CSV table of C-alpha atoms in Angstrom, one decimal:
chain,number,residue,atom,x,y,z
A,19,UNK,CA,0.0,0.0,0.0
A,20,UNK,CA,1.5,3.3,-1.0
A,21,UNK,CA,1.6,6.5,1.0
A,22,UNK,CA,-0.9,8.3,-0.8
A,23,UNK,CA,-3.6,5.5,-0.8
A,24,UNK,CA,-3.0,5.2,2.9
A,25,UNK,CA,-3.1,8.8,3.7
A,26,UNK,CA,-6.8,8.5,1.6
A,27,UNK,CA,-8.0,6.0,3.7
A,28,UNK,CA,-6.7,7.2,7.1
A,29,UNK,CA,-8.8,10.4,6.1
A,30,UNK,CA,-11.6,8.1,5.5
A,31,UNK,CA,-11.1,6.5,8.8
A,32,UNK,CA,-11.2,9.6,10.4
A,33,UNK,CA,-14.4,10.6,9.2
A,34,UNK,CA,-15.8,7.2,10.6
A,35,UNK,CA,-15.3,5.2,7.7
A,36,UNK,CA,-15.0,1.6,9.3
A,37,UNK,CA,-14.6,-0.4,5.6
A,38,UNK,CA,-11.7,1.7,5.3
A,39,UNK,CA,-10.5,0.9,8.5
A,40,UNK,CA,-11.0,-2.9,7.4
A,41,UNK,CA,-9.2,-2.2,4.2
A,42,UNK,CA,-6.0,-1.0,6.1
A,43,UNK,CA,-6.0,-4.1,7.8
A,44,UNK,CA,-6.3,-6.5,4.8
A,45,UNK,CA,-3.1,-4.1,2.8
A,46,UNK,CA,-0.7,-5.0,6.5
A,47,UNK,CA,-2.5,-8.1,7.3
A,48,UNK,CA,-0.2,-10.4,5.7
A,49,UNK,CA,3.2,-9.0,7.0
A,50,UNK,CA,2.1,-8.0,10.4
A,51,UNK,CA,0.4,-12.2,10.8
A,52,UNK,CA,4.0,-12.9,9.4
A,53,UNK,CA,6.1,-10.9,11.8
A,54,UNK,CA,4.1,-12.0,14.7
A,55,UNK,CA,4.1,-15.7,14.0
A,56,UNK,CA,7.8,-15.1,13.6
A,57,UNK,CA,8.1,-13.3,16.8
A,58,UNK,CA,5.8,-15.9,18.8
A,59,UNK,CA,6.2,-19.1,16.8
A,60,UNK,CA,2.8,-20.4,17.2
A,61,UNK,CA,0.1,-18.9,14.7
A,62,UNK,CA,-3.3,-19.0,16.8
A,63,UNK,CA,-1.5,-16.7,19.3
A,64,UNK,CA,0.2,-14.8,16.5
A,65,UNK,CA,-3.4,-13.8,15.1
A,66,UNK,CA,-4.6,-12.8,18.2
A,67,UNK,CA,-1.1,-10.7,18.8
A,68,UNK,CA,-1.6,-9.1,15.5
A,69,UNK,CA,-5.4,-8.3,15.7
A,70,UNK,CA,-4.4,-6.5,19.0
A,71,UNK,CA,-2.1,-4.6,17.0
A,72,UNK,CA,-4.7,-3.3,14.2
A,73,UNK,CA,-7.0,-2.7,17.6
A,74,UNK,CA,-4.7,-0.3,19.4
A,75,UNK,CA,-4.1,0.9,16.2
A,76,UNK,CA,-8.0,2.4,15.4
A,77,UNK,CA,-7.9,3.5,19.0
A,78,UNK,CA,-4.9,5.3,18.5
A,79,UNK,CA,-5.7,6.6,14.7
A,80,UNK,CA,-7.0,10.0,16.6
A,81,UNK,CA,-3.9,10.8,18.0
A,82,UNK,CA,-1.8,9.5,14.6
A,83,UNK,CA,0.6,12.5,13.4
A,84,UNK,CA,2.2,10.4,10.7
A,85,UNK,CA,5.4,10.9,12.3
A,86,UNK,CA,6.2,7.1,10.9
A,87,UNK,CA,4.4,4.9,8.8
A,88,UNK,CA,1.3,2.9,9.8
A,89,UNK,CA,3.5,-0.3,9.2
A,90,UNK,CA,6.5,1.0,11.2
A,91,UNK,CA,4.3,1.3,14.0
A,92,UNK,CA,2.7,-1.6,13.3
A,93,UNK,CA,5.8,-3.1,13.7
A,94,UNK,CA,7.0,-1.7,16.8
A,95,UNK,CA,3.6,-2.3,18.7
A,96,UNK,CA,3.4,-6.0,17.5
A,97,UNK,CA,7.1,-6.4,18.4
A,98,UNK,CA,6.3,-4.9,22.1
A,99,UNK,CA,2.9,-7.1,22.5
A,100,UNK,CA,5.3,-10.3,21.2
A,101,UNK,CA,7.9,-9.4,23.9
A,102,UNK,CA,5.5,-8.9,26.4
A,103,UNK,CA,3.3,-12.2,25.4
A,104,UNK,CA,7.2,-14.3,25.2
A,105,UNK,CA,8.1,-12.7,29.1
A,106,UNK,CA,4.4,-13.9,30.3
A,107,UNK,CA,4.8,-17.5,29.0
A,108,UNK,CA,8.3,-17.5,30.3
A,109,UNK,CA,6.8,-16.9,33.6
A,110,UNK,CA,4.2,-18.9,33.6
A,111,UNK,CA,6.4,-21.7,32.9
A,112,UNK,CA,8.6,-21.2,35.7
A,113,UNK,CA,6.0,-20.9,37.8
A,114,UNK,CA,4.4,-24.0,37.2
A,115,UNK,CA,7.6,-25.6,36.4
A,116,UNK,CA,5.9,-26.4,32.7
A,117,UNK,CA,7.0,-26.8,29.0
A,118,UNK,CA,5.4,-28.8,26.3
A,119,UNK,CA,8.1,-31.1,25.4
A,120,UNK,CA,9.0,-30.4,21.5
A,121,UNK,CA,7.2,-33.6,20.8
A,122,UNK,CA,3.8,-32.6,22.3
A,123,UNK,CA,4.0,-29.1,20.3
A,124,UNK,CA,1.6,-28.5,17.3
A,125,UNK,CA,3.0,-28.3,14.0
A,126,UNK,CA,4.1,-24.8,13.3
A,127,UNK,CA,2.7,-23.3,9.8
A,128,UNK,CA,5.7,-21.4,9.2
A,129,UNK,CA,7.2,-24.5,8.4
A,130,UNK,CA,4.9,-25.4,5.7
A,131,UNK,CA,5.9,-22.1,4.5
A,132,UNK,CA,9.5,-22.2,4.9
A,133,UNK,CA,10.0,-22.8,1.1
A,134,UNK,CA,8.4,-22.1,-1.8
A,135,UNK,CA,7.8,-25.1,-4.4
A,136,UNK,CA,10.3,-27.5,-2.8
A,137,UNK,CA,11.4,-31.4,-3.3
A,138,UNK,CA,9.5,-33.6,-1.0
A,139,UNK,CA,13.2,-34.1,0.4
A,140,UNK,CA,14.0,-30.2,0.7
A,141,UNK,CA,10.4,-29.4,2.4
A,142,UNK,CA,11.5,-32.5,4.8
A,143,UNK,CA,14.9,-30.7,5.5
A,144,UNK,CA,13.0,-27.3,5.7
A,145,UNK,CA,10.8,-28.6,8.3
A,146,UNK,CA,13.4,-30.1,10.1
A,147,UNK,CA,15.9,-26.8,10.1
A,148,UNK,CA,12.6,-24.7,10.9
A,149,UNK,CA,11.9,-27.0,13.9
A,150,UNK,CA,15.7,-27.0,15.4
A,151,UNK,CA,15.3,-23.4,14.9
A,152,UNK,CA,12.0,-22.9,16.7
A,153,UNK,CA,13.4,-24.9,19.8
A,154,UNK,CA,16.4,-22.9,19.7
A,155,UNK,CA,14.5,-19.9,20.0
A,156,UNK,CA,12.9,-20.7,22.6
A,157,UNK,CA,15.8,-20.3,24.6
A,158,UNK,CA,16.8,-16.9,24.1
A,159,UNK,CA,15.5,-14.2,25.9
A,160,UNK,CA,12.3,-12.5,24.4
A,161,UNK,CA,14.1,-9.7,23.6
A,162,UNK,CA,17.0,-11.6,21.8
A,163,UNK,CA,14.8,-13.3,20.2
A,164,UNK,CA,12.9,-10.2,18.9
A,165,UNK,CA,16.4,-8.7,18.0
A,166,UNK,CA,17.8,-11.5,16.0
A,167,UNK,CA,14.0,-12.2,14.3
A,168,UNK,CA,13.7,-8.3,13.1
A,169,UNK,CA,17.5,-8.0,12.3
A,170,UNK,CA,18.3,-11.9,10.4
A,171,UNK,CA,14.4,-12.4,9.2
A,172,UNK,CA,12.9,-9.2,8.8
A,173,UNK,CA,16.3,-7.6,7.9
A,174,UNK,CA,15.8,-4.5,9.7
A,175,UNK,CA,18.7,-2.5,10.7
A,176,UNK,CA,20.3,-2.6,14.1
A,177,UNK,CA,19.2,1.0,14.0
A,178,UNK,CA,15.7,0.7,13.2
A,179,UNK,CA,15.6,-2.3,15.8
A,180,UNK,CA,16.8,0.2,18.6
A,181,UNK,CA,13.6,2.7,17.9
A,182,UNK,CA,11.5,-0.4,17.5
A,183,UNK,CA,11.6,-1.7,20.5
A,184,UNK,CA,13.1,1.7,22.2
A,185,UNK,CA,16.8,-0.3,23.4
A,186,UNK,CA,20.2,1.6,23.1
A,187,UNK,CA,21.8,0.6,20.0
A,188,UNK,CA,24.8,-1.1,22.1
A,189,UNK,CA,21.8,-3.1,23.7
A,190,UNK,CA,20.1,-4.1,20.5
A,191,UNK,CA,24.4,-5.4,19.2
A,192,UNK,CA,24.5,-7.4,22.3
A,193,UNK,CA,21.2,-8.7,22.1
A,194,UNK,CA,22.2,-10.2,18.5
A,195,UNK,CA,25.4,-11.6,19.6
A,196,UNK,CA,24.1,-13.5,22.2
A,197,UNK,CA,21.4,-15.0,20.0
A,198,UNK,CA,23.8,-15.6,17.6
A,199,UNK,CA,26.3,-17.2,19.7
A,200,UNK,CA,23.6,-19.8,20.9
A,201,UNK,CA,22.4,-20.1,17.4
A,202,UNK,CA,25.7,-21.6,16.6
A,203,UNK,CA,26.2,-23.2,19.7
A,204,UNK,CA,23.1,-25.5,19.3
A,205,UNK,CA,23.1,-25.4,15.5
A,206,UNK,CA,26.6,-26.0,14.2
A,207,UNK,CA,26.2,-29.4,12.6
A,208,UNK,CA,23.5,-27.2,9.9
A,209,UNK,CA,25.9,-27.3,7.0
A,210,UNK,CA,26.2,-25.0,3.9
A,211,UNK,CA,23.6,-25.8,1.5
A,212,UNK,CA,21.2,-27.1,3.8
A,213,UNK,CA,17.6,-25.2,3.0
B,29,UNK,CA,38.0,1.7,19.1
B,30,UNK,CA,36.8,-2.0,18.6
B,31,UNK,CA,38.2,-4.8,20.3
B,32,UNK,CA,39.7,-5.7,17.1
B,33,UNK,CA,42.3,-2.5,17.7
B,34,UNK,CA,43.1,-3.9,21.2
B,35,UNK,CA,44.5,-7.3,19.4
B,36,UNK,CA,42.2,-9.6,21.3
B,37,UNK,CA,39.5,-11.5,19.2
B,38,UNK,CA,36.4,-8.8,18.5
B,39,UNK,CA,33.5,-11.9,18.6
B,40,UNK,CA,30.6,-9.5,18.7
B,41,UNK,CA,32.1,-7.2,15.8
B,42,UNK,CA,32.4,-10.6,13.6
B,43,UNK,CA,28.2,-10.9,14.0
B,44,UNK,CA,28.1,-7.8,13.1
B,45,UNK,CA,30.8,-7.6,10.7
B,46,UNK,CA,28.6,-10.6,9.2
B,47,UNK,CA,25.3,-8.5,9.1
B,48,UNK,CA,26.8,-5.7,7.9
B,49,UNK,CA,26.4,-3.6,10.9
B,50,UNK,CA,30.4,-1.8,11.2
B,51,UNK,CA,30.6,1.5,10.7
B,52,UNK,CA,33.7,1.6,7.6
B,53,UNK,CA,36.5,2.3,10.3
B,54,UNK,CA,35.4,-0.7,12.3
B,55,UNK,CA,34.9,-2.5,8.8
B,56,UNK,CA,38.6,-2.1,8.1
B,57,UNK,CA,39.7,-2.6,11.7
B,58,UNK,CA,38.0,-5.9,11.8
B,59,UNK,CA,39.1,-7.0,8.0
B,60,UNK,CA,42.8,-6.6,9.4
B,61,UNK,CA,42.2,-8.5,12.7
B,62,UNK,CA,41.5,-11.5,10.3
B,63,UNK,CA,44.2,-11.0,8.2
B,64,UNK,CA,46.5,-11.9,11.1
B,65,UNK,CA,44.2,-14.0,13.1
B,66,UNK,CA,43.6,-17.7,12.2
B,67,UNK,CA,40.8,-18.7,15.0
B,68,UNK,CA,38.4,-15.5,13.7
B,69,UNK,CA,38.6,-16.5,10.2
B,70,UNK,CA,37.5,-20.1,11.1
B,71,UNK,CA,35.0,-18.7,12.9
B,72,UNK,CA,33.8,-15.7,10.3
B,73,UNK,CA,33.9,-18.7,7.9
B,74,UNK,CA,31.8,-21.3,10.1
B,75,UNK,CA,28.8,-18.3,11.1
B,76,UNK,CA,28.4,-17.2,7.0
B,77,UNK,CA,27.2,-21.6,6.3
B,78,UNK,CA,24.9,-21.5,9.2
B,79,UNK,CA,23.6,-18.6,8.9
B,80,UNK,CA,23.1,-18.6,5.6
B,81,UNK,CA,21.0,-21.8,6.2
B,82,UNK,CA,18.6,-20.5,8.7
B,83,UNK,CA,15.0,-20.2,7.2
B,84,UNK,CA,13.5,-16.8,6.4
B,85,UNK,CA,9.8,-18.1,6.0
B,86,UNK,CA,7.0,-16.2,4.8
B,87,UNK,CA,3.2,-16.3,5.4
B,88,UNK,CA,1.5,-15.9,2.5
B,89,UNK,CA,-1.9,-14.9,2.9
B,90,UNK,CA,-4.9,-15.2,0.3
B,91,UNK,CA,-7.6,-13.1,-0.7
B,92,UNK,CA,-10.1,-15.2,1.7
B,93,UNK,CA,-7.5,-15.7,4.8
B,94,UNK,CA,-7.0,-12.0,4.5
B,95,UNK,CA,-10.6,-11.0,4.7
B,96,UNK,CA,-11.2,-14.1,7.3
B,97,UNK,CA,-8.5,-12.0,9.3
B,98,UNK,CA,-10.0,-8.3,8.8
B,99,UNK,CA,-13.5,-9.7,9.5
B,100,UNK,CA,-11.9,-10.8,13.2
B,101,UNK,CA,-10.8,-7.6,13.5
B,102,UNK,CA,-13.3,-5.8,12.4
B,103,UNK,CA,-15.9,-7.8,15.0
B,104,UNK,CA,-13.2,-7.4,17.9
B,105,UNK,CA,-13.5,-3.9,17.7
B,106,UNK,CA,-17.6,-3.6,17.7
B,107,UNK,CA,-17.1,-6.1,20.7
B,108,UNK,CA,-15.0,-3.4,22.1
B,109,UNK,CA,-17.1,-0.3,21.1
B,110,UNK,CA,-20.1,-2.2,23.0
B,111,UNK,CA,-18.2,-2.7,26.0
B,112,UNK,CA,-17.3,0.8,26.5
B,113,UNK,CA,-20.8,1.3,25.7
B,114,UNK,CA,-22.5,-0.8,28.2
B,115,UNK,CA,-20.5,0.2,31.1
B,116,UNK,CA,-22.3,3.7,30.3
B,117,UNK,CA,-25.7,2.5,30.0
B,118,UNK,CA,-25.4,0.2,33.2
B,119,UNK,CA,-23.9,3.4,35.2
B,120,UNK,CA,-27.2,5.2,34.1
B,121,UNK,CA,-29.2,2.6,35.3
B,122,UNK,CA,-27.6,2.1,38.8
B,123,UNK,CA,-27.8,5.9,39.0
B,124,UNK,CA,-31.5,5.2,37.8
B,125,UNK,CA,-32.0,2.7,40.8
B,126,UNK,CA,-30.4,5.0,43.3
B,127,UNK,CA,-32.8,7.4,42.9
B,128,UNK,CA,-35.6,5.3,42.7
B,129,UNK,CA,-34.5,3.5,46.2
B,130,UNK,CA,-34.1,6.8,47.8
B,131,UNK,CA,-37.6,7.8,46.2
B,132,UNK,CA,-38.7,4.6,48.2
B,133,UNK,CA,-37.1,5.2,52.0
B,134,UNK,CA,-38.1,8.6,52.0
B,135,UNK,CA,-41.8,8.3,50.4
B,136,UNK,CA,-42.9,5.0,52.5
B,137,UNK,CA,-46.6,5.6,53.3
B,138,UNK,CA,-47.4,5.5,57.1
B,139,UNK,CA,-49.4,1.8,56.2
B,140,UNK,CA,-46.4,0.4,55.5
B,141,UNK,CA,-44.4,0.7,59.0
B,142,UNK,CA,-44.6,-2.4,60.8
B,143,UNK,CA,-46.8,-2.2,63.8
B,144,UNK,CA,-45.4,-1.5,67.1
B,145,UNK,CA,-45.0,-5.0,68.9
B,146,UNK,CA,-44.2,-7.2,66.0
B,147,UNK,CA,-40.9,-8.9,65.7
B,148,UNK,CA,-38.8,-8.0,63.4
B,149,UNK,CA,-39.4,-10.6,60.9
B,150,UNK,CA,-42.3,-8.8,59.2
B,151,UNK,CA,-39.9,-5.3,59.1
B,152,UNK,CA,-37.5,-8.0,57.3
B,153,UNK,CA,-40.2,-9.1,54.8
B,154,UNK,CA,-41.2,-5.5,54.1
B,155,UNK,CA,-37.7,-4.4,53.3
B,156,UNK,CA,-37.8,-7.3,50.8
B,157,UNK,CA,-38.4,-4.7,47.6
B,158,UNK,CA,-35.4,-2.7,48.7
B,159,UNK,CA,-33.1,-5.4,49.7
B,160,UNK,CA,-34.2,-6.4,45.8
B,161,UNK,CA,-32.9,-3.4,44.1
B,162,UNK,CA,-30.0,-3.5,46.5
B,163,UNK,CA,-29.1,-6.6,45.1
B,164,UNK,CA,-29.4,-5.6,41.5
B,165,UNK,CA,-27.6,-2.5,42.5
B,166,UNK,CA,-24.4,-4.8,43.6
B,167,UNK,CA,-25.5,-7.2,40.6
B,168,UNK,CA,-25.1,-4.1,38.1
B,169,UNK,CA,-21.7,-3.6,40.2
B,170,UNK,CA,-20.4,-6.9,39.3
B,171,UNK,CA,-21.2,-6.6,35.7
B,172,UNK,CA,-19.5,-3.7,35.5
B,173,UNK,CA,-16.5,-4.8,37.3
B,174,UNK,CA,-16.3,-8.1,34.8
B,175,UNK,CA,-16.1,-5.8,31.6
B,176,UNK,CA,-13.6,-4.2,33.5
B,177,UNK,CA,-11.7,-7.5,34.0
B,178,UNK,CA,-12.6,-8.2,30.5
B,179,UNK,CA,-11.2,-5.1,28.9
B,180,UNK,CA,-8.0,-6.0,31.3
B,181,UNK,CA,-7.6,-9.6,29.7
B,182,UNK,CA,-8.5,-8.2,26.4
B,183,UNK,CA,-5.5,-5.7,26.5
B,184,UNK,CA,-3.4,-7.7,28.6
């Protein structure tokens, strides 16, 4: 959606247009759902993260100075509500001393997606790599994990990161190193090639 | 100056150095710490494979999954408008009730006071109409407090 459509449609909004409203969400729907199922790893939660995102976003569509882009703060708010969803499961977890084991987990739809129009034994290897990766994840700190999701998948800069989730730059480095560092702890044997 | 100017091996500037995230003096500081250092190449040259290998998925949405979507959204946020509605109208309504109540205690008809000498069972059973709107008085109370709680969960 370019900046001139939206800005027609915001206007509509404002005036108490609500199919424009729904029209805003279908042009963000599919990257926001794909950020947030990246953030969170599981997709039912992911839509609920992302609807609250298009929610807060009509509430705050009054106040909106265009300052950024709908789908930078988009962005930043489903980045905050996925860190602050990751830190309550975290808790919850410690507090009742549970965790699905990997084997009691649903299959995650991002590994369906992983690649497009693959061999039977690529999607298998796809699958497999998305899987390692998703139990990986899981150990990082939210935040980590949000860093090294907006920075390696969303390719963001480190920059953009910072004002994202409002973290001094240094922050958002060391965030990356760390995930990266147990990235390659727990996935060295992934070799060159693999999909 | 990066660790890489101190001689000791700069492991955070080679993530970075790998994402592209060096300013151009840290760039070159880095480039000639691997020239002369054997253990950061391997590892520079182990992080590019793996790396390289982790999935970057994409949810692709259709036409139908992205209206299914806005139609959630769309009937989260009339849910929503009604709450902050109803809170409203059941504020009027215990306000309504207030009134009325008070209407009641100070416009009792003589008739109506229980005779001297009875016990005070039949006081009891004529306070039964008020004791009724005090209960949907603290009935309207607890509705309103669960949309509060709801709203919380909702945001939450």
């Amino acid at each position: 959606m370019d900046e001139g459509t939206e800005k027609i449609i915001l206007e509509q909004i404002l005036q108490g247009n609500d199919r424009a409203f729904e029209q805003l969400v279908q042009g963000h729907a599919a990257q926001i759902l794909s950020l947030a199922t990246r953030l969170i790893g599981d997709r039912d939660e992911a839509e609920d993260i992302a609807q609250e995102a298009f929610l807060r976003l009509h509430r705050s569509l009054g106040t909106f100075r265009g300052d950024s882009k709908i789908s930078t703060w988009l962005y930043r708010t489903v980045s905050r509500l996925a860190i602050d969803h990751l830190r309550r499961e975290q808790r919850r977890r410690k507090l009742f001393f549970f965790r699905k084991s990997d084997d009691e987990e649903q299959p995650d739809p991002v590994e369906s997606a992983a690649a497009p129009d693959p061999s039977p034994r690529e999607a298998l290897l796809a699958q497999e790599t998305q899987r390692r990766l998703n139990t990986v994840l899981k150990k990082l700190s939210p935040r980590q994990r949000a860093v090294f999701i907006l920075r390696h998948q969303e390719e963001l800069p480190l920059k953009e990161i910072a004002r994202i989730l409002e973290l001094e730059e240094g922050t958002v480095k060391a965030h990356l190193h760390r995930a990266v560092t147990v990235l390659r702890h727990e996935l060295h044997d992934l070799k060159e090639g693999s999909p | 100056m990066t660790r890489a100017d101190t001689g000791r091996c700069p492991e955070e500037e080679l993530t970075l150095y790998y994402y592209g995230e060096l300013e151009p003096d840290e760039r070159r500081a880095i480039e000639k710490h691997l020239e002369g250092c054997a253990a950061c190449r391997q590892q520079l040259a182990a992080l590019e494979p793996l790396l390289g290998a982790l999935p970057k998925p994409v949810i692709e949405l259709g036409t139908k999954e992205k209206q299914r979507f806005s139609a959630q959204v769309m009937e989260r946020l009339d849910r929503r408008q009604k709450r902050r509605f109803l809170p409203l109208f059941g504020g009027g309504l215990a306000t309504a009730a207030a009134v009325l109540l008070l209407l009641l205690n100070t416009g009792s008809p003589p008739d109506l006071a229980p005779p001297a000498g009875n016990n005070g069972m039949v006081a009891e059973l004529e306070g039964l109409p008020e004791m009724e709107l005090l209960r949907n008085l603290e009935i309207l109370e607890e509705f309103e407090l669960l949309q509060e709680l709801g709203d919380v969960n909702d945001h939450a």
